[in-house]
Amino acid sequence: MRIYLKREFFGDREFLLAENNNMKATAFKYSTGVEAIKVENKKGYFIILPFQGQQIWRACFLGKDLVMRTSFEEPVPTTEYLETYGGFLVHCGVQGMGVPQAGDTHKQHGEVPNVAYQKAYMEIGKDYMTVGGVYEYNKSFVKHYLFNPECSLQEDDTVLKVKVRLENKRHEPLEYMYLCHINFRPIDGAELIYSADYDSSGVKVHKLIGDGVPKEEAEKLMAYMEAVEKDPTLHHKVGAPGQLYDPEICFTIYYKGDENGRAYTLQYNEEGACYVSHPVEQLPIGIRWISRKIDEQSMGMVLPATAEHLGYTDAKSKGQIKVLQGMESVEFNIEAGYLEKERADQVKTKIEQIKNN
């Protein structure tokens, strides 16, 4: 059953929107005025912003708060990327993505991270709940597309299943970019385990430092980047002595997939693991973004993407821009969440098998 949502449904007081045997969804509005839906099962919940970017603002399972440390307790009604930054999962694209460089005209990470959705809906099944939405971009003689993300949770699961469908509504080809910005909280002592080679063929360090970083700090950061470039395993133990991610370091990870073409990433410790799985063919670039400042800390262990994170012009020069032919569509299926120890160990074994093939 599908329920179409209206902004009028959301007031200052939380109310029950839907329920089935073991799940419920409540609707509420943050003090900032941003509408939200909280979907819960017995193991945890996620909070999604149905009309603002379809962002997954918060995720918590098995008592683990998964989202990055951020200075934003609540989402802010803005389209400026860094003025409401702190969600667990943010959709980025479509006409551009990443940090704009010389020659780019798009905003940071494109138009969709905080865009207003014209349609939002819920689907309620016997053992699952889904929240989705449709954003339509239409500019005569230029571009016309539908961007349709959905986030689903099963009644007994701790992993979110995210499906994104992009449809070209014109008869001319549509260039597109997409990045799924997943922001976990770093877990000191955990280990990064992923289905790629742990050398320069599998891990690329982007040795880029912003102009605003003081010279002495920039030199230290560059020295650490160069060390990790020589030995990527130096960054695998989260919070190990000598690591430096202020303000950030970005990597490109060249993933290998299993028999179904899916790649896997874990932030793994003795209790379980933060988890992401993504399709290598549709999202061939795995961006890793780690930032550990006092006020913001994020383990973006993989941001599945169509291209690297340096804007449209850079991606175009590298042949990384994707194209949808007239009236065609493409779909991305991503999994993100938390695994209990037994499931985490199973995925760890699968990663080892992929790496050994």
CSV table of C-alpha atoms in Angstrom, one decimal:
chain,number,residue,atom,x,y,z
A,1,MET,CA,0.0,0.0,0.0
A,2,ARG,CA,1.3,3.4,-0.9
A,3,ILE,CA,0.5,6.6,1.0
A,4,TYR,CA,1.2,10.0,-0.6
A,5,LEU,CA,2.4,12.5,1.9
A,6,LYS,CA,1.6,16.2,2.2
A,7,ARG,CA,3.4,18.9,4.1
A,8,GLU,CA,0.1,19.6,5.9
A,9,PHE,CA,0.5,16.2,7.7
A,10,PHE,CA,3.4,17.4,9.7
A,11,GLY,CA,2.9,19.6,12.8
A,12,ASP,CA,4.8,20.5,15.9
A,13,ARG,CA,3.6,17.4,17.6
A,14,GLU,CA,4.7,13.9,16.6
A,15,PHE,CA,1.9,11.6,15.5
A,16,LEU,CA,1.6,8.0,14.4
A,17,LEU,CA,1.5,7.9,10.6
A,18,ALA,CA,1.5,4.1,9.9
A,19,GLU,CA,2.1,0.8,11.6
A,20,ASN,CA,2.1,-2.9,10.9
A,21,ASN,CA,2.8,-5.9,13.2
A,22,ASN,CA,6.3,-5.0,14.3
A,23,MET,CA,7.0,-1.5,12.8
A,24,LYS,CA,5.8,2.0,13.1
A,25,ALA,CA,6.3,5.3,11.4
A,26,THR,CA,5.8,8.6,13.1
A,27,ALA,CA,5.7,12.1,11.4
A,28,PHE,CA,7.0,15.2,13.0
A,29,LYS,CA,8.5,18.6,12.3
A,30,TYR,CA,11.9,19.8,13.6
A,31,SER,CA,11.9,23.2,15.4
A,32,THR,CA,13.6,24.5,12.2
A,33,GLY,CA,10.4,23.6,10.3
A,34,VAL,CA,11.9,20.7,8.3
A,35,GLU,CA,9.5,17.7,8.0
A,36,ALA,CA,10.7,14.3,9.1
A,37,ILE,CA,9.6,10.7,9.4
A,38,LYS,CA,10.9,8.2,11.9
A,39,VAL,CA,10.7,4.5,10.9
A,40,GLU,CA,11.2,2.0,13.7
A,41,ASN,CA,11.5,-1.7,14.1
A,42,LYS,CA,12.5,-3.6,17.3
A,43,LYS,CA,16.2,-3.2,16.5
A,44,GLY,CA,16.4,0.5,15.8
A,45,TYR,CA,15.3,3.3,13.5
A,46,PHE,CA,16.1,5.8,10.8
A,47,ILE,CA,14.9,9.4,10.3
A,48,ILE,CA,14.3,10.7,6.8
A,49,LEU,CA,13.5,14.1,5.5
A,50,PRO,CA,10.8,13.3,2.9
A,51,PHE,CA,10.6,16.8,1.3
A,52,GLN,CA,14.2,18.0,1.8
A,53,GLY,CA,16.6,16.0,-0.3
A,54,GLN,CA,15.1,12.7,0.9
A,55,GLN,CA,18.1,12.8,3.2
A,56,ILE,CA,18.5,10.0,5.8
A,57,TRP,CA,19.2,12.4,8.7
A,58,ARG,CA,19.7,9.8,11.4
A,59,ALA,CA,20.2,6.1,11.8
A,60,CYS,CA,20.5,4.1,15.0
A,61,PHE,CA,20.5,0.3,15.3
A,62,LEU,CA,21.3,-2.1,18.2
A,63,GLY,CA,22.0,1.0,20.4
A,64,LYS,CA,24.6,2.3,17.9
A,65,ASP,CA,24.2,5.9,16.8
A,66,LEU,CA,25.7,5.5,13.3
A,67,VAL,CA,25.8,9.1,12.0
A,68,MET,CA,28.8,11.3,12.0
A,69,ARG,CA,29.5,13.8,14.8
A,70,THR,CA,28.2,17.1,13.6
A,71,SER,CA,27.4,20.6,14.9
A,72,PHE,CA,23.9,20.3,13.4
A,73,GLU,CA,21.4,18.7,15.8
A,74,GLU,CA,18.5,19.5,13.5
A,75,PRO,CA,18.3,20.0,9.7
A,76,VAL,CA,18.0,23.5,8.4
A,77,PRO,CA,15.7,24.5,5.6
A,78,THR,CA,18.3,25.5,3.0
A,79,THR,CA,19.7,24.4,-0.3
A,80,GLU,CA,23.3,25.3,0.7
A,81,TYR,CA,25.2,22.1,1.3
A,82,LEU,CA,27.3,23.0,4.3
A,83,GLU,CA,24.6,25.0,6.0
A,84,THR,CA,22.8,21.9,7.1
A,85,TYR,CA,25.5,19.3,7.0
A,86,GLY,CA,25.2,16.3,9.3
A,87,GLY,CA,23.0,13.7,7.8
A,88,PHE,CA,23.7,9.9,7.6
A,89,LEU,CA,23.0,9.6,3.9
A,90,VAL,CA,22.8,12.4,1.3
A,91,HIS,CA,22.1,12.0,-2.4
A,92,CYS,CA,24.4,14.0,-4.6
A,93,GLY,CA,24.2,15.0,-8.3
A,94,VAL,CA,22.7,15.0,-10.9
A,95,GLN,CA,24.1,17.6,-13.3
A,96,GLY,CA,27.3,18.0,-11.3
A,97,MET,CA,28.8,16.4,-8.1
A,98,GLY,CA,31.7,17.0,-5.8
A,99,VAL,CA,33.6,20.1,-5.1
A,100,PRO,CA,33.4,22.6,-8.0
A,101,GLN,CA,36.7,23.4,-9.7
A,102,ALA,CA,37.6,26.0,-12.3
A,103,GLY,CA,35.1,25.9,-15.1
A,104,ASP,CA,32.3,24.3,-13.1
A,105,THR,CA,28.9,26.0,-12.6
A,106,HIS,CA,27.2,23.6,-10.3
A,107,LYS,CA,27.0,23.9,-6.5
A,108,GLN,CA,28.9,21.7,-4.1
A,109,HIS,CA,27.7,18.1,-4.7
A,110,GLY,CA,25.1,19.3,-7.2
A,111,GLU,CA,21.4,20.3,-7.0
A,112,VAL,CA,19.8,17.3,-5.3
A,113,PRO,CA,21.3,17.1,-1.7
A,114,ASN,CA,18.7,19.5,-0.2
A,115,VAL,CA,16.3,20.0,-3.1
A,116,ALA,CA,12.5,20.3,-2.4
A,117,TYR,CA,10.6,17.2,-3.6
A,118,GLN,CA,7.4,17.6,-5.4
A,119,LYS,CA,6.2,14.1,-4.4
A,120,ALA,CA,6.8,12.0,-1.2
A,121,TYR,CA,5.3,8.8,-0.2
A,122,MET,CA,5.4,5.7,2.1
A,123,GLU,CA,4.9,2.1,1.2
A,124,ILE,CA,3.8,-0.3,4.0
A,125,GLY,CA,4.1,-4.0,3.6
A,126,LYS,CA,3.6,-6.9,5.9
A,127,ASP,CA,7.2,-6.9,7.0
A,128,TYR,CA,8.7,-3.7,5.7
A,129,MET,CA,8.3,0.1,5.4
A,130,THR,CA,9.6,2.3,2.6
A,131,VAL,CA,9.9,6.1,2.3
A,132,GLY,CA,10.5,7.5,-1.2
A,133,GLY,CA,10.1,10.6,-3.2
A,134,VAL,CA,10.2,12.1,-6.7
A,135,TYR,CA,12.0,15.2,-7.7
A,136,GLU,CA,11.4,16.5,-11.3
A,137,TYR,CA,13.8,18.8,-13.0
A,138,ASN,CA,12.5,20.2,-16.2
A,139,LYS,CA,14.0,23.0,-18.3
A,140,SER,CA,12.7,23.4,-21.8
A,141,PHE,CA,15.2,22.7,-24.6
A,142,VAL,CA,17.8,21.6,-22.0
A,143,LYS,CA,17.1,18.8,-19.5
A,144,HIS,CA,14.1,16.9,-18.1
A,145,TYR,CA,14.7,14.1,-15.6
A,146,LEU,CA,13.0,12.3,-12.6
A,147,PHE,CA,15.1,11.5,-9.6
A,148,ASN,CA,13.4,8.9,-7.4
A,149,PRO,CA,15.2,7.6,-4.2
A,150,GLU,CA,13.6,5.1,-1.8
A,151,CYS,CA,14.8,3.9,1.6
A,152,SER,CA,13.4,0.6,3.0
A,153,LEU,CA,13.7,-1.2,6.3
A,154,GLN,CA,12.6,-4.8,7.0
A,155,GLU,CA,11.0,-5.6,10.4
A,156,ASP,CA,13.9,-7.6,11.7
A,157,ASP,CA,16.8,-5.9,10.0
A,158,THR,CA,19.5,-3.4,10.9
A,159,VAL,CA,20.5,-2.5,7.3
A,160,LEU,CA,18.8,0.1,5.1
A,161,LYS,CA,18.1,-0.8,1.5
A,162,VAL,CA,18.4,2.4,-0.6
A,163,LYS,CA,17.2,2.4,-4.2
A,164,VAL,CA,17.8,5.3,-6.5
A,165,ARG,CA,16.2,5.6,-10.0
A,166,LEU,CA,17.1,8.3,-12.5
A,167,GLU,CA,15.0,8.6,-15.6
A,168,ASN,CA,15.7,10.8,-18.6
A,169,LYS,CA,12.4,12.3,-19.8
A,170,ARG,CA,13.8,13.9,-22.9
A,171,HIS,CA,14.6,12.2,-26.2
A,172,GLU,CA,18.2,13.7,-26.2
A,173,PRO,CA,21.0,12.0,-24.1
A,174,LEU,CA,21.4,13.1,-20.5
A,175,GLU,CA,24.8,13.4,-18.9
A,176,TYR,CA,24.7,12.6,-15.2
A,177,MET,CA,26.7,12.2,-12.0
A,178,TYR,CA,25.7,10.5,-8.7
A,179,LEU,CA,27.4,10.0,-5.3
A,180,CYS,CA,25.8,8.4,-2.3
A,181,HIS,CA,27.3,10.4,0.6
A,182,ILE,CA,27.2,8.0,3.6
A,183,ASN,CA,28.6,9.5,6.8
A,184,PHE,CA,29.3,7.0,9.6
A,185,ARG,CA,30.8,7.9,13.0
A,186,PRO,CA,34.4,6.8,13.5
A,187,ILE,CA,34.9,3.9,15.9
A,188,ASP,CA,38.4,4.1,17.4
A,189,GLY,CA,40.0,0.7,17.4
A,190,ALA,CA,37.9,-0.7,14.6
A,191,GLU,CA,39.4,-1.9,11.3
A,192,LEU,CA,38.5,-0.9,7.8
A,193,ILE,CA,38.0,-4.0,5.7
A,194,TYR,CA,36.9,-3.8,2.0
A,195,SER,CA,36.9,-5.7,-1.2
A,196,ALA,CA,39.8,-4.0,-3.0
A,197,ASP,CA,43.6,-4.5,-3.2
A,198,TYR,CA,45.4,-2.9,-0.3
A,199,ASP,CA,48.0,-1.3,-2.5
A,200,SER,CA,48.4,1.5,-5.0
A,201,SER,CA,46.4,-0.4,-7.5
A,202,GLY,CA,43.4,-0.4,-5.2
A,203,VAL,CA,43.8,2.8,-3.2
A,204,LYS,CA,44.5,6.2,-4.5
A,205,VAL,CA,45.2,9.1,-2.1
A,206,HIS,CA,44.0,12.6,-3.2
A,207,LYS,CA,46.9,14.7,-2.0
A,208,LEU,CA,44.9,17.9,-2.0
A,209,ILE,CA,44.9,20.5,0.8
A,210,GLY,CA,42.8,23.6,1.0
A,211,ASP,CA,44.4,27.0,0.8
A,212,GLY,CA,43.1,27.9,4.3
A,213,VAL,CA,45.1,25.2,6.1
A,214,PRO,CA,48.1,26.8,8.0
A,215,LYS,CA,51.5,25.9,6.5
A,216,GLU,CA,52.8,23.8,9.4
A,217,GLU,CA,49.6,21.8,9.6
A,218,ALA,CA,49.5,21.4,5.8
A,219,GLU,CA,53.0,20.0,5.8
A,220,LYS,CA,52.1,17.4,8.5
A,221,LEU,CA,49.0,16.5,6.6
A,222,MET,CA,50.9,16.0,3.4
A,223,ALA,CA,53.5,13.9,5.1
A,224,TYR,CA,50.8,11.6,6.4
A,225,MET,CA,49.1,11.4,2.9
A,226,GLU,CA,52.4,10.4,1.4
A,227,ALA,CA,52.9,7.7,4.0
A,228,VAL,CA,49.5,6.3,3.3
A,229,GLU,CA,50.1,6.5,-0.4
A,230,LYS,CA,53.1,4.2,0.1
A,231,ASP,CA,51.3,1.9,2.5
A,232,PRO,CA,47.5,2.1,2.5
A,233,THR,CA,47.2,-0.2,5.5
A,234,LEU,CA,48.4,2.7,7.7
A,235,HIS,CA,44.8,4.1,7.7
A,236,HIS,CA,43.0,0.8,8.3
A,237,LYS,CA,43.1,0.8,12.1
A,238,VAL,CA,40.7,3.6,13.0
A,239,GLY,CA,42.2,6.1,15.4
A,240,ALA,CA,45.7,4.6,15.3
A,241,PRO,CA,48.6,6.9,16.5
A,242,GLY,CA,50.0,9.2,13.9
A,243,GLN,CA,46.8,9.4,11.8
A,244,LEU,CA,45.7,12.9,10.7
A,245,TYR,CA,42.4,13.9,9.1
A,246,ASP,CA,42.1,17.6,9.9
A,247,PRO,CA,40.4,18.9,7.9
A,248,GLU,CA,40.0,15.8,5.7
A,249,ILE,CA,41.6,13.2,3.4
A,250,CYS,CA,39.8,11.7,0.4
A,251,PHE,CA,40.7,8.5,-1.3
A,252,THR,CA,39.5,6.7,-4.5
A,253,ILE,CA,39.0,3.0,-3.8
A,254,TYR,CA,38.9,0.7,-6.9
A,255,TYR,CA,36.6,-2.0,-5.7
A,256,LYS,CA,36.2,-5.6,-6.7
A,257,GLY,CA,32.8,-7.2,-6.8
A,258,ASP,CA,31.5,-10.7,-5.9
A,259,GLU,CA,29.6,-13.0,-8.3
A,260,ASN,CA,26.7,-10.6,-8.3
A,261,GLY,CA,28.9,-7.6,-9.0
A,262,ARG,CA,28.6,-6.1,-5.4
A,263,ALA,CA,31.4,-4.6,-3.4
A,264,TYR,CA,31.6,-4.6,0.5
A,265,THR,CA,33.0,-2.3,3.1
A,266,LEU,CA,33.1,-2.7,6.9
A,267,GLN,CA,34.2,-0.7,9.9
A,268,TYR,CA,34.7,-3.8,12.0
A,269,ASN,CA,35.4,-4.5,15.7
A,270,GLU,CA,34.6,-7.2,18.2
A,271,GLU,CA,31.0,-6.1,18.5
A,272,GLY,CA,30.0,-6.0,14.9
A,273,ALA,CA,30.5,-3.6,12.0
A,274,CYS,CA,29.2,-0.6,10.1
A,275,TYR,CA,28.4,-1.9,6.7
A,276,VAL,CA,28.0,-0.7,3.1
A,277,SER,CA,27.4,-2.8,-0.1
A,278,HIS,CA,27.2,-1.2,-3.5
A,279,PRO,CA,27.1,-2.3,-7.2
A,280,VAL,CA,30.5,-1.9,-8.9
A,281,GLU,CA,29.2,-1.7,-12.5
A,282,GLN,CA,26.8,1.2,-11.9
A,283,LEU,CA,28.9,2.9,-9.2
A,284,PRO,CA,32.5,2.1,-10.2
A,285,ILE,CA,34.2,4.8,-8.0
A,286,GLY,CA,34.4,4.3,-4.3
A,287,ILE,CA,35.3,7.6,-2.6
A,288,ARG,CA,36.6,7.4,1.0
A,289,TRP,CA,36.3,10.6,3.0
A,290,ILE,CA,37.6,10.8,6.5
A,291,SER,CA,37.4,13.9,8.6
A,292,ARG,CA,38.4,14.2,12.3
A,293,LYS,CA,38.0,17.7,13.5
A,294,ILE,CA,36.9,18.6,17.0
A,295,ASP,CA,33.5,19.7,15.9
A,296,GLU,CA,33.0,17.2,13.0
A,297,GLN,CA,34.1,13.6,12.8
A,298,SER,CA,33.1,11.4,9.9
A,299,MET,CA,34.1,7.9,8.7
A,300,GLY,CA,32.9,8.1,5.1
A,301,MET,CA,34.4,4.7,4.5
A,302,VAL,CA,32.8,4.5,1.1
A,303,LEU,CA,30.7,7.0,-0.9
A,304,PRO,CA,29.7,4.9,-3.9
A,305,ALA,CA,29.8,7.1,-7.0
A,306,THR,CA,29.9,7.3,-10.8
A,307,ALA,CA,32.9,9.6,-10.7
A,308,GLU,CA,35.5,11.1,-8.5
A,309,HIS,CA,34.6,14.0,-6.2
A,310,LEU,CA,36.3,17.0,-8.0
A,311,GLY,CA,33.4,18.3,-10.0
A,312,TYR,CA,31.9,18.0,-13.5
A,313,THR,CA,34.9,19.4,-15.5
A,314,ASP,CA,37.4,17.1,-13.8
A,315,ALA,CA,35.1,14.0,-14.3
A,316,LYS,CA,34.6,15.0,-18.0
A,317,SER,CA,38.3,15.1,-18.6
A,318,LYS,CA,38.7,11.7,-17.1
A,319,GLY,CA,35.9,10.1,-19.1
A,320,GLN,CA,33.8,9.5,-15.9
A,321,ILE,CA,30.6,11.3,-16.9
A,322,LYS,CA,27.8,8.8,-17.4
A,323,VAL,CA,25.1,9.2,-20.1
A,324,LEU,CA,21.5,8.1,-20.3
A,325,GLN,CA,20.1,7.9,-23.8
A,326,GLY,CA,16.7,9.4,-24.6
A,327,MET,CA,13.9,8.1,-22.4
A,328,GLU,CA,16.2,5.6,-20.6
A,329,SER,CA,16.6,5.1,-16.9
A,330,VAL,CA,19.2,3.7,-14.5
A,331,GLU,CA,18.9,2.3,-11.0
A,332,PHE,CA,21.4,2.1,-8.1
A,333,ASN,CA,20.8,-0.3,-5.2
A,334,ILE,CA,22.9,0.4,-2.0
A,335,GLU,CA,22.8,-1.2,1.4
A,336,ALA,CA,24.0,0.7,4.5
A,337,GLY,CA,23.6,0.0,8.2
A,338,TYR,CA,25.0,-2.0,11.1
A,339,LEU,CA,25.7,-5.7,11.3
A,340,GLU,CA,25.8,-7.9,14.4
A,341,LYS,CA,29.0,-9.9,15.0
A,342,GLU,CA,27.8,-13.1,13.2
A,343,ARG,CA,26.7,-11.2,10.0
A,344,ALA,CA,29.8,-9.0,10.1
A,345,ASP,CA,32.0,-12.1,10.2
A,346,GLN,CA,30.2,-13.5,7.2
A,347,VAL,CA,30.8,-10.4,5.2
A,348,LYS,CA,34.4,-10.3,6.3
A,349,THR,CA,34.8,-13.8,4.9
A,350,LYS,CA,33.1,-12.8,1.7
A,351,ILE,CA,35.5,-9.9,1.3
A,352,GLU,CA,38.5,-12.2,1.8
A,353,GLN,CA,37.1,-14.5,-0.9
A,354,ILE,CA,36.7,-11.6,-3.3
A,355,LYS,CA,40.2,-10.3,-2.7
A,356,ASN,CA,41.7,-13.8,-3.2
A,357,ASN,CA,39.9,-14.4,-6.5
